[in-house]
């Protein structure tokens, strides 16, 4: 069984790419949640 031709720099680059996507996902999700909370707050104080 042969090892795949990955180098250390390729693995680091792939890991950084995954971290970047995960950060972008959580930032977007938290932004949506914040807007939802603000909308609920405005709806509670609107007669």
CSV table of C-alpha atoms in Angstrom, one decimal:
chain,number,residue,atom,x,y,z
A,1,UNK,CA,0.0,0.0,0.0
A,2,UNK,CA,1.5,3.3,-1.1
A,3,UNK,CA,1.2,6.5,0.8
A,4,UNK,CA,-0.5,9.4,-1.0
A,5,UNK,CA,1.8,12.0,-2.3
A,6,UNK,CA,0.9,14.7,0.3
A,7,UNK,CA,3.6,17.0,1.5
A,8,UNK,CA,3.6,18.8,4.8
A,9,UNK,CA,2.8,22.2,3.1
A,10,UNK,CA,-0.2,20.6,1.3
A,11,UNK,CA,-1.6,19.3,4.6
A,12,UNK,CA,-1.1,22.6,6.3
A,13,UNK,CA,-2.8,24.4,3.3
A,14,UNK,CA,-5.7,22.0,3.4
A,15,UNK,CA,-6.1,22.5,7.2
A,16,UNK,CA,-6.0,26.2,6.9
A,17,UNK,CA,-8.7,26.0,4.1
A,18,UNK,CA,-10.9,24.0,6.4
A,19,UNK,CA,-10.4,26.4,9.3
A,20,UNK,CA,-11.3,29.3,7.0
A,21,UNK,CA,-14.5,27.6,5.8
A,22,UNK,CA,-15.4,26.8,9.4
A,23,UNK,CA,-14.8,30.3,10.6
A,24,UNK,CA,-16.9,31.7,7.7
A,25,UNK,CA,-19.7,29.3,8.5
A,26,UNK,CA,-19.9,30.1,12.2
A,27,UNK,CA,-19.6,33.9,11.5
A,28,UNK,CA,-22.6,33.7,9.1
A,29,UNK,CA,-24.6,31.5,11.5
A,30,UNK,CA,-23.9,33.9,14.4
A,31,UNK,CA,-24.9,36.8,12.3
A,32,UNK,CA,-28.2,35.2,11.3
A,33,UNK,CA,-28.9,34.3,15.0
A,34,UNK,CA,-28.1,37.9,16.1
A,35,UNK,CA,-30.5,39.4,13.5
A,36,UNK,CA,-33.2,36.9,14.6
A,37,UNK,CA,-32.7,37.9,18.3
A,38,UNK,CA,-32.9,41.6,17.4
A,39,UNK,CA,-36.1,40.9,15.3
A,40,UNK,CA,-37.7,39.1,18.3
A,41,UNK,CA,-36.7,42.0,20.6
A,42,UNK,CA,-38.3,44.6,18.3
A,43,UNK,CA,-41.4,42.5,17.9
A,44,UNK,CA,-41.8,42.2,21.7
A,45,UNK,CA,-41.6,46.0,22.1
A,46,UNK,CA,-43.9,46.8,19.2
A,47,UNK,CA,-47.5,47.3,20.2
